[in-house]
Amino acid sequence: MKSQARNDRHDSGRARRIRESAIRGFFFLNGIAAVLILAGIFLLLATSAVPAFREVRIGEFLTSAIWDPTSPTKPFYGILSQIASTLLVTVTAMLIAVPVGLGVAGYLSDVAHWRVREIVKPVVEILAAIPSVVVGFLGLVLLGPALAKLTGQSNGLNALNGSILLAIMSLPTIVSISEDSLNAVPVTYSEASLALGGSRWQTLIRVKIPAALSGIIAAVMLGMGRAIGETMTVLMATGNARAFPHGLLDSVRTMTSNIAVELGEVPYFTTHYYALFAIGLVLFVMTFAVNMIADVVLRKYQERER
Amino acid sequence: MSAKRKAVAEFLGFTLLRIALVLVLAAIVILLWDIVRKGGGTLTWAFVSQLPRRGMTEGGILPAILGTVLVTAVTAFLAIPMGMFTAIYLNEYARPSRLTRIIRLAIRNLSGVPSIVYGLFGVILFVNLMKFGTSILSAGLTLGLMTLPWTITASEEALKTIPNSYREGSLALGATKWQAIRTNVLPYALPGMLTGTVLGLARAAGETAPIMFTGAAFSLPFLPHSIKDPFMALPYHLYIMATQHHDLAKARPLAYGTALVLLLLVLGMNTVVAVVRARLRRKRRS
């Protein structure tokens, strides 16, 4: 190392400048790669989706509820049932995860002793580390039979099962970002509320949560983005029936699980094959939009904090 | 509101928060306990060291373990260096500009792309366009791209902990920017960068959707010979054993065993990282 440093010093200034900018250029290329990969994903998905629309009208693709690509008489390529199923399990998952997650975040930020917090936070993080296929497996062998017993259905593989699992999976995101934003609320806010005679509960509900709302919304959006794109859990736990869902106890097939079920069986380079990439493109656009909204909300909030 | 009613409301409110916490902790305990209890009986040395036998109703899961290790190695080969280089660019070289903002936005969006979409991308790019076929290479590269945003973020976090005075001290002695980074930043940031990226790899090792169509195989009675071969992987094997096996009842104990091995692998990597990090923090303090 030492001799190398000496060599460096003996370089002429010009060689040194050239080498420095080459190194800088190398790191820049790595940085710009992220943009290229994102653009590449979109472009390659789009080019693989386009051939599907030689046979299927885009309007029909997005608004028809019938997906029957292997019909011998007339194949149908409508993904409305899948979109509805995705939204059903995602929204239900959020209805479960948001109150629970926010409750845990509120507990950690305002009630818990710091020792309890030090233990609970990493334990909740364990949930983020459990592979989705393991969660889906438990939906199949543990939650499914439990739900079947409760509802009298034969197997309990339905939208509710998937929603509960997705809620569990998005909890770490919701808890940690909500807790961060609750902690970021200036102490003066809580002090003012307490000085006016508010209880700690009132301070949390009426002062801190409203003040942290944009952070909490961002947390929910990020959790939702994950839930929309989650594959293995819904694939294994929701039963995968193709019909349009009418309730939480219906078996559903989301966009992600439809791709997972059919891509393995479909012959390459057929309309059916391209249509699966078109579903992927719709999925990409949906999650992109949700993440962008989360990003804008979070950014606004961080700017205000400054 | 009277003081008493306020106290009651506070008690009830905080009780709700406690219930939320208990629900979450109960969910975690039930999830882990079920796998440990029902998978524990299957988990023997033979189970992790033998090939599957009799249509995967007997024998072990060695090919799946080996496949997951190999594919994760390919993932590491792509995601660790690229993640570190990108983090170095963002933290050390990039100035606040529109382009830097776009790069950061792209990274955040990459981490939000669904895993199955990475799988589709891998099918087009690696399996078809680059003609790697369904193989360890295709699956590893697909997982590598998916892991990249995590390794970038983790590496940058590590670089951010290095005080500016380290860089300035080196620059003041006449070092170039790269010399300063190489001698006064990277040696101190490297442990943090590596532990962070291992967490990303642990997540990649547990992923199923990206490898389903890029290389993971239903069942292979032999071990892979090269990275151009298809492979068995723990997460995909669990999916197969749980849903696609011809005799689900017979396969169930093996599915539980596979789930336990996968869980031990992933949580084990997480625990090692947590321990190393705690040790690093203590060292830095003293």
XYZ file of C-alpha atoms in Angstrom:
592
model
C 0.000 0.000 0.000
C 2.767 2.399 0.981
C 4.829 1.898 -2.168
C 1.736 2.303 -4.248
C 1.010 5.624 -2.630
C 4.550 6.709 -3.472
C 4.035 5.702 -7.087
C 0.844 7.701 -7.169
C 2.706 10.763 -6.029
C 5.287 10.388 -8.768
C 2.665 10.297 -11.489
C 2.411 13.296 -13.677
C -0.629 15.411 -12.952
C -2.180 14.601 -16.305
C -2.026 10.830 -15.993
C -3.450 11.189 -12.559
C -6.367 13.262 -13.757
C -7.126 10.819 -16.559
C -7.071 7.882 -14.178
C -9.282 9.674 -11.687
C -11.904 10.493 -14.281
C -11.784 6.930 -15.623
C -12.497 5.647 -12.127
C -15.255 8.176 -11.681
C -16.692 7.132 -15.057
C -16.652 3.487 -13.989
C -18.677 4.207 -10.854
C -21.005 6.463 -12.831
C -21.754 3.607 -15.241
C -22.805 1.455 -12.298
C -25.039 4.242 -11.049
C -26.733 4.768 -14.381
C -27.259 0.982 -14.710
C -30.134 1.186 -12.231
C -31.993 3.524 -14.582
C -31.204 1.296 -17.562
C -32.444 -1.825 -15.753
C -35.741 -0.174 -14.818
C -36.222 1.113 -18.365
C -35.164 -2.293 -19.702
C -37.748 -4.119 -17.618
C -40.473 -1.833 -18.944
C -39.329 -1.997 -22.574
C -38.797 -5.773 -22.715
C -42.134 -6.411 -20.982
C -43.837 -4.039 -23.399
C -42.292 -5.641 -26.498
C -43.327 -9.078 -25.255
C -46.829 -7.839 -24.475
C -47.496 -6.103 -27.795
C -47.888 -9.256 -29.950
C -50.816 -10.279 -27.732
C -52.728 -7.254 -28.934
C -52.612 -8.381 -32.541
C -55.377 -10.817 -31.575
C -56.876 -9.251 -28.472
C -58.213 -5.710 -28.256
C -56.705 -3.752 -25.347
C -60.155 -2.613 -24.217
C -61.394 -6.179 -24.080
C -58.217 -7.324 -22.326
C -58.721 -4.833 -19.495
C -62.518 -4.881 -19.168
C -63.614 -8.449 -19.882
C -63.966 -10.711 -16.872
C -63.537 -13.950 -18.828
C -60.068 -15.475 -18.975
C -60.170 -18.704 -20.947
C -57.098 -18.793 -23.194
C -57.160 -22.547 -23.794
C -60.746 -22.777 -25.022
C -60.860 -24.927 -28.182
C -63.672 -22.871 -29.735
C -62.982 -19.236 -28.889
C -60.266 -18.199 -26.426
C -61.010 -15.254 -24.135
C -58.354 -12.946 -22.745
C -60.013 -10.680 -20.172
C -58.164 -9.904 -16.950
C -60.830 -7.927 -15.083
C -61.481 -10.819 -12.668
C -57.770 -11.011 -11.912
C -57.496 -7.256 -11.358
C -60.555 -7.392 -9.089
C -59.069 -10.343 -7.178
C -55.752 -8.538 -6.714
C -57.547 -5.429 -5.454
C -59.825 -7.474 -3.183
C -57.013 -9.285 -1.367
C -54.801 -6.182 -1.282
C -57.438 -3.840 0.122
C -58.631 -6.410 2.667
C -55.015 -7.023 3.693
C -54.571 -3.290 4.277
C -57.825 -3.093 6.277
C -56.321 -5.688 8.609
C -52.707 -4.531 8.574
C -53.176 -0.772 8.961
C -55.014 -0.699 12.314
C -52.833 -3.472 13.742
C -49.604 -2.024 12.340
C -50.448 1.484 13.445
C -51.371 0.134 16.872
C -48.002 -1.571 17.225
C -46.215 1.550 15.953
C -48.115 3.706 18.454
C -47.320 1.277 21.236
C -43.625 1.239 20.368
C -43.328 5.015 20.051
C -45.516 6.173 22.946
C -46.169 3.408 25.458
C -43.386 0.848 25.447
C -40.417 0.968 27.766
C -37.233 1.295 25.703
C -36.162 -2.201 26.776
C -39.403 -3.678 25.415
C -38.908 -1.712 22.205
C -35.364 -3.063 21.785
C -36.780 -6.598 21.920
C -40.015 -6.136 19.967
C -38.560 -4.291 16.958
C -36.198 -7.080 15.816
C -38.916 -9.673 16.508
C -41.318 -7.880 14.145
C -38.463 -7.667 11.624
C -38.352 -11.488 11.622
C -41.629 -11.365 9.692
C -39.894 -9.514 6.870
C -37.287 -12.264 6.676
C -39.687 -15.214 6.378
C -39.802 -16.294 2.707
C -43.176 -15.761 1.050
C -43.369 -19.417 0.031
C -43.205 -20.430 3.715
C -46.013 -18.004 4.536
C -48.051 -19.400 1.647
C -47.375 -22.944 2.849
C -48.748 -22.080 6.285
C -51.792 -20.543 4.607
C -52.327 -23.898 2.952
C -51.741 -26.212 5.907
C -52.539 -24.077 8.963
C -54.764 -21.075 8.224
C -56.777 -22.845 5.505
C -58.038 -25.689 7.727
C -58.695 -23.185 10.547
C -60.798 -20.993 8.257
C -62.580 -24.063 6.878
C -63.621 -25.019 10.385
C -64.869 -21.478 11.086
C -66.801 -20.995 7.847
C -67.854 -24.563 7.095
C -66.140 -24.451 3.696
C -64.305 -27.485 2.424
C -60.744 -26.120 2.410
C -60.535 -22.463 3.475
C -58.437 -21.496 0.471
C -59.998 -18.146 -0.360
C -59.484 -14.395 -0.602
C -59.692 -13.983 3.178
C -56.878 -16.482 3.745
C -54.634 -14.638 1.280
C -55.577 -11.266 2.773
C -54.645 -12.315 6.307
C -51.278 -13.633 5.113
C -50.579 -10.523 3.043
C -51.490 -8.394 6.067
C -48.951 -10.285 8.179
C -46.328 -9.878 5.476
C -46.817 -6.132 5.081
C -46.788 -5.479 8.847
C -43.020 -4.950 9.178
C -43.073 -2.229 6.492
C -46.094 -0.495 8.000
C -44.857 -0.752 11.594
C -41.333 0.473 10.977
C -42.145 3.410 8.687
C -45.138 4.497 10.816
C -43.038 4.323 13.963
C -40.288 6.364 12.330
C -42.763 9.049 11.335
C -44.402 9.084 14.791
C -40.957 9.543 16.313
C -40.172 12.309 13.832
C -43.060 14.456 15.097
C -41.360 17.367 16.922
C -41.392 16.944 20.712
C -42.825 20.456 21.040
C -46.120 19.212 19.533
C -46.594 16.564 22.213
C -45.383 18.895 24.953
C -47.912 21.549 23.926
C -50.709 18.990 23.957
C -49.700 17.583 27.340
C -49.294 21.094 28.798
C -52.857 21.910 27.740
C -54.038 18.985 29.834
C -54.301 16.333 27.112
C -53.648 12.761 28.147
C -50.927 10.742 26.442
C -53.622 8.842 24.538
C -55.259 12.048 23.331
C -51.839 13.376 22.353
C -51.122 10.258 20.313
C -54.511 10.147 18.581
C -55.221 13.843 18.037
C -51.752 15.357 17.691
C -49.058 12.869 16.784
C -50.924 10.636 14.333
C -52.340 13.584 12.334
C -48.894 15.177 12.294
C -47.310 11.948 11.089
C -50.098 11.191 8.622
C -48.122 11.584 5.403
C -45.467 9.175 6.668
C -48.174 6.722 7.648
C -49.858 7.029 4.248
C -46.508 6.385 2.567
C -46.053 3.301 4.761
C -49.475 2.002 3.737
C -48.756 2.630 0.055
C -45.449 0.766 0.272
C -47.153 -2.123 2.076
C -49.826 -2.119 -0.608
C -47.229 -2.160 -3.381
C -45.720 -5.263 -1.819
C -49.125 -6.892 -1.424
C -50.121 -6.267 -5.062
C -46.927 -7.865 -6.327
C -46.792 -10.771 -3.883
C -47.015 -14.066 -5.714
C -46.319 -17.239 -3.758
C -48.551 -16.419 -0.798
C -51.692 -15.784 -2.835
C -50.824 -18.580 -5.241
C -50.794 -21.142 -2.443
C -53.497 -19.752 -0.147
C -56.336 -18.427 -2.305
C -57.379 -21.498 -4.294
C -56.887 -19.928 -7.756
C -60.458 -20.165 -9.111
C -60.827 -18.108 -12.289
C -64.295 -16.672 -11.638
C -65.000 -13.052 -10.767
C -64.840 -12.704 -6.958
C -68.049 -11.800 -5.125
C -66.838 -11.969 -1.548
C -63.987 -12.718 0.786
C -64.901 -16.390 1.021
C -64.586 -16.867 -2.743
C -61.545 -18.580 -4.130
C -59.667 -16.027 -6.240
C -56.898 -15.896 -8.807
C -54.837 -12.694 -8.754
C -52.750 -11.355 -11.628
C -49.544 -12.627 -10.033
C -50.841 -16.126 -9.382
C -52.324 -16.345 -12.883
C -48.885 -15.695 -14.367
C -47.338 -18.215 -11.980
C -49.931 -20.896 -12.736
C -49.889 -20.581 -16.509
C -46.400 -19.502 -17.593
C -45.036 -22.957 -16.805
C -47.539 -24.708 -19.075
C -47.983 -22.323 -21.979
C -46.144 -22.958 -25.282
C -43.619 -20.181 -25.966
C -44.476 -17.379 -28.416
C -48.241 -17.963 -28.602
C -50.909 -15.316 -27.994
C -51.505 -16.867 -24.574
C -47.765 -16.541 -23.770
C -47.687 -12.888 -24.844
C -50.901 -12.191 -22.908
C -49.177 -13.352 -19.702
C -46.460 -10.762 -20.312
C -49.205 -8.191 -20.860
C -50.513 -9.041 -17.373
C -46.954 -8.558 -16.109
C -46.889 -5.150 -17.757
C -50.175 -4.137 -16.097
C -48.732 -5.333 -12.772
C -45.537 -3.336 -13.345
C -47.509 -0.175 -14.124
C -49.776 -0.614 -11.087
C -46.955 -1.139 -8.591
C -44.940 1.651 -10.219
C -47.867 4.053 -9.714
C -48.394 2.996 -6.086
C -44.688 3.355 -5.305
C -44.506 6.759 -6.997
C -47.414 8.003 -4.887
C -45.690 6.711 -1.743
C -42.515 8.429 -2.875
C -44.172 11.797 -3.491
C -46.015 11.693 -0.161
C -42.881 10.721 1.759
C -40.807 13.386 0.009
C -43.278 16.121 0.789
C -43.263 15.062 4.391
C -39.469 14.998 4.623
C -39.257 18.454 3.057
C -41.710 19.815 5.575
C -39.691 18.273 8.377
C -36.677 20.181 7.211
C -63.972 15.580 29.849
C -63.462 14.710 33.482
C -60.046 13.567 34.626
C -61.433 10.164 35.448
C -62.999 9.618 32.053
C -59.773 10.755 30.447
C -57.820 8.214 32.456
C -60.266 5.469 31.494
C -60.057 6.447 27.821
C -56.289 6.366 28.008
C -56.306 2.965 29.657
C -58.674 1.555 27.036
C -56.707 3.132 24.198
C -53.376 1.800 25.385
C -55.003 -1.587 25.905
C -55.985 -1.571 22.231
C -52.377 -0.857 21.299
C -51.220 -3.710 23.512
C -53.754 -6.033 21.883
C -52.348 -5.096 18.471
C -48.854 -5.970 19.666
C -49.993 -9.264 21.193
C -51.749 -10.176 17.914
C -48.573 -9.604 15.915
C -46.350 -11.462 18.361
C -48.856 -14.337 18.482
C -48.846 -14.545 14.678
C -45.038 -14.741 14.643
C -44.925 -17.389 17.359
C -47.647 -19.502 15.711
C -45.944 -19.326 12.291
C -42.522 -20.305 13.589
C -43.764 -22.862 16.110
C -45.849 -24.770 13.566
C -42.878 -25.144 11.215
C -40.450 -26.089 13.985
C -42.813 -28.575 15.605
C -43.923 -30.380 12.454
C -40.667 -29.991 10.535
C -38.416 -30.953 13.420
C -39.226 -34.643 13.152
C -38.182 -34.763 9.507
C -34.969 -32.860 10.020
C -32.229 -35.476 10.241
C -28.709 -35.629 8.848
C -29.983 -37.998 6.142
C -32.652 -35.472 5.133
C -30.089 -32.768 4.334
C -27.411 -35.057 2.899
C -29.278 -37.453 0.587
C -30.899 -37.350 -2.840
C -34.704 -37.608 -3.067
C -36.011 -41.154 -3.587
C -39.262 -42.812 -4.734
C -40.821 -39.829 -6.479
C -39.743 -37.485 -3.675
C -41.726 -39.318 -0.983
C -38.527 -40.462 0.726
C -34.898 -39.471 0.985
C -33.416 -36.038 1.374
C -33.248 -32.610 -0.203
C -29.529 -32.281 -0.876
C -29.994 -31.162 -4.520
C -32.375 -28.397 -3.405
C -29.967 -27.156 -0.737
C -27.051 -27.239 -3.150
C -29.122 -25.522 -5.870
C -30.094 -22.701 -3.546
C -26.454 -22.240 -2.484
C -25.240 -22.171 -6.104
C -27.931 -19.804 -7.353
C -27.306 -17.490 -4.399
C -23.602 -17.488 -5.279
C -24.438 -16.268 -8.801
C -26.754 -13.669 -7.259
C -23.951 -12.479 -4.963
C -21.535 -12.323 -7.887
C -23.794 -9.809 -9.654
C -25.466 -7.937 -6.823
C -22.615 -7.383 -4.346
C -20.010 -5.660 -6.549
C -22.589 -3.752 -8.587
C -24.404 -2.658 -5.463
C -21.171 -1.474 -3.859
C -19.998 0.401 -6.969
C -23.343 2.141 -7.363
C -23.361 3.073 -3.679
C -19.814 4.468 -4.005
C -20.943 6.564 -6.962
C -24.014 7.893 -5.171
C -22.355 8.614 -1.840
C -18.860 9.694 -2.916
C -19.062 11.105 -6.442
C -22.610 12.175 -7.324
C -23.511 15.820 -6.845
C -27.111 16.851 -6.248
C -28.518 17.082 -9.754
C -31.502 16.028 -11.763
C -29.632 12.931 -12.968
C -28.749 11.861 -9.419
C -32.379 12.280 -8.423
C -33.454 10.111 -11.351
C -30.950 7.395 -10.397
C -32.219 7.362 -6.813
C -35.823 7.278 -7.996
C -35.028 4.363 -10.313
C -33.434 2.416 -7.441
C -36.461 2.964 -5.192
C -38.763 1.845 -7.970
C -36.637 -1.221 -8.717
C -37.134 -2.338 -5.134
C -40.887 -2.084 -5.662
C -41.055 -4.160 -8.851
C -42.933 -7.421 -8.063
C -40.733 -10.501 -7.908
C -42.775 -12.300 -10.570
C -42.145 -9.375 -12.940
C -38.411 -9.918 -12.408
C -39.130 -13.533 -13.305
C -40.796 -12.491 -16.589
C -37.895 -10.141 -17.319
C -35.431 -12.973 -16.660
C -37.315 -15.248 -19.067
C -37.096 -12.668 -21.857
C -33.558 -11.414 -21.248
C -31.522 -14.300 -19.842
C -33.399 -17.414 -20.936
C -34.389 -16.293 -24.445
C -32.375 -13.285 -25.666
C -29.030 -14.261 -24.117
C -29.763 -17.969 -24.648
C -28.663 -19.070 -21.177
C -31.705 -21.351 -21.128
C -33.431 -22.317 -17.906
C -30.338 -22.573 -15.730
C -28.610 -21.633 -12.511
C -27.048 -18.746 -14.440
C -30.374 -17.298 -15.664
C -32.059 -17.686 -12.275
C -29.058 -16.266 -10.388
C -28.811 -13.225 -12.650
C -32.575 -12.622 -12.337
C -32.319 -12.779 -8.542
C -29.203 -10.588 -8.751
C -31.118 -7.809 -10.486
C -33.891 -8.119 -7.923
C -31.385 -7.929 -5.051
C -29.507 -4.957 -6.513
C -31.633 -2.153 -5.012
C -31.249 -3.736 -1.549
C -27.462 -4.091 -1.819
C -27.151 -0.518 -3.096
C -29.163 0.863 -0.187
C -27.311 -1.257 2.378
C -23.892 -0.280 0.994
C -24.799 3.385 0.953
C -25.966 3.225 4.552
C -22.529 1.853 5.469
C -20.714 4.574 3.511
C -22.801 7.259 5.198
C -21.507 6.203 8.632
C -17.921 7.135 7.682
C -17.234 10.673 8.962
C -16.260 13.270 6.379
C -13.096 14.035 8.320
C -11.669 10.693 7.141
C -12.023 11.776 3.520
C -10.859 15.334 4.179
C -7.768 14.206 6.093
C -6.652 12.129 3.151
C -7.485 14.805 0.578
C -5.641 17.445 2.607
C -2.465 15.337 2.395
C -2.697 15.514 -1.395
C -4.473 12.248 -2.117
C -6.759 12.078 -5.117
C -10.426 11.403 -4.612
C -10.078 7.707 -5.413
C -7.023 7.346 -3.144
C -9.007 8.902 -0.335
C -11.916 6.532 -0.934
C -9.680 3.482 -1.287
C -7.505 4.066 1.761
C -9.694 6.055 4.137
C -13.308 5.147 3.374
C -13.659 1.643 1.981
C -11.628 -0.223 4.630
C -13.891 1.196 7.327
C -17.147 0.871 5.400
C -16.545 -2.632 4.054
C -17.779 -4.680 7.052
C -21.017 -2.698 7.126
C -21.437 -3.015 3.365
C -20.948 -6.775 3.480
C -23.338 -7.415 6.372
C -26.013 -5.337 4.652
C -25.630 -7.185 1.386
C -25.837 -10.561 3.142
C -29.316 -9.562 4.326
C -30.254 -8.928 0.692
C -28.866 -12.331 -0.275
C -30.898 -14.013 2.473
C -34.047 -12.538 0.980
C -33.009 -13.618 -2.507
C -32.323 -17.177 -1.311
C -35.926 -17.470 -0.110
C -37.522 -16.135 -3.310
C -39.537 -18.436 -5.531
C -41.334 -16.406 -8.194
C -38.193 -15.121 -9.982
C -36.659 -18.594 -10.347
C -39.815 -20.554 -11.209
C -39.445 -19.994 -14.936
C -35.766 -19.133 -15.232
C -34.189 -22.368 -14.051
C -35.741 -24.054 -11.025
C -36.774 -27.626 -11.819
C -39.544 -29.805 -10.461
C -37.284 -32.726 -9.648
C -33.763 -33.687 -10.634
C -32.395 -36.962 -9.283
C -28.802 -35.717 -9.701
C -26.670 -32.751 -8.678
C -26.065 -29.919 -11.172
C -22.822 -30.179 -13.182
C -22.495 -26.610 -14.439
C -24.182 -23.252 -14.110
C -25.906 -23.865 -17.446
C -27.923 -26.713 -15.863
C -31.410 -26.409 -14.377
C -31.477 -26.916 -10.621
C -33.662 -27.712 -7.638
C -34.066 -24.936 -5.064
C -35.414 -24.998 -1.513
C -38.243 -22.456 -1.948
C -39.432 -23.950 -5.238
C -39.122 -27.458 -3.815
C -41.367 -26.421 -0.922
C -43.937 -25.065 -3.382
C -43.823 -28.316 -5.373
C -44.056 -30.526 -2.307
C -46.953 -28.481 -0.926
C -49.088 -28.149 -4.049
C -47.902 -30.128 -7.087
C -46.818 -33.472 -5.666
C -48.829 -36.489 -6.829
C -49.242 -37.747 -3.259
C -49.688 -34.658 -1.102
C -50.358 -36.562 2.133
C -47.119 -38.538 1.843
C -45.195 -35.422 0.839
C -46.437 -33.265 3.717
C -43.778 -34.199 6.324
C -41.068 -33.598 3.716
C -42.661 -30.264 2.858
C -42.531 -29.274 6.528
C -38.912 -30.406 6.710
C -38.058 -28.359 3.626
C -39.806 -25.312 5.097
C -37.794 -25.702 8.298
C -34.468 -25.984 6.443
C -35.304 -22.911 4.354
C -36.351 -20.976 7.444
C -33.177 -21.977 9.317
C -31.049 -20.930 6.352
C -32.685 -17.514 5.957
C -33.075 -16.689 9.649
C -29.569 -18.057 10.264
C -28.087 -15.597 7.759
C -30.078 -12.801 9.434
C -28.871 -13.794 12.894
C -25.220 -13.944 11.825
C -25.559 -10.445 10.378
C -27.194 -9.153 13.559
C -24.402 -10.607 15.723
C -21.612 -9.285 13.485
C -23.235 -5.857 13.414
C -23.577 -5.703 17.185
C -19.910 -6.625 17.494
C -18.887 -3.981 14.953
C -20.859 -1.335 16.811
C -19.185 -2.235 20.093
C -15.762 -2.087 18.440
C -16.481 1.316 16.970
C -17.542 2.671 20.338
C -14.431 1.535 22.193
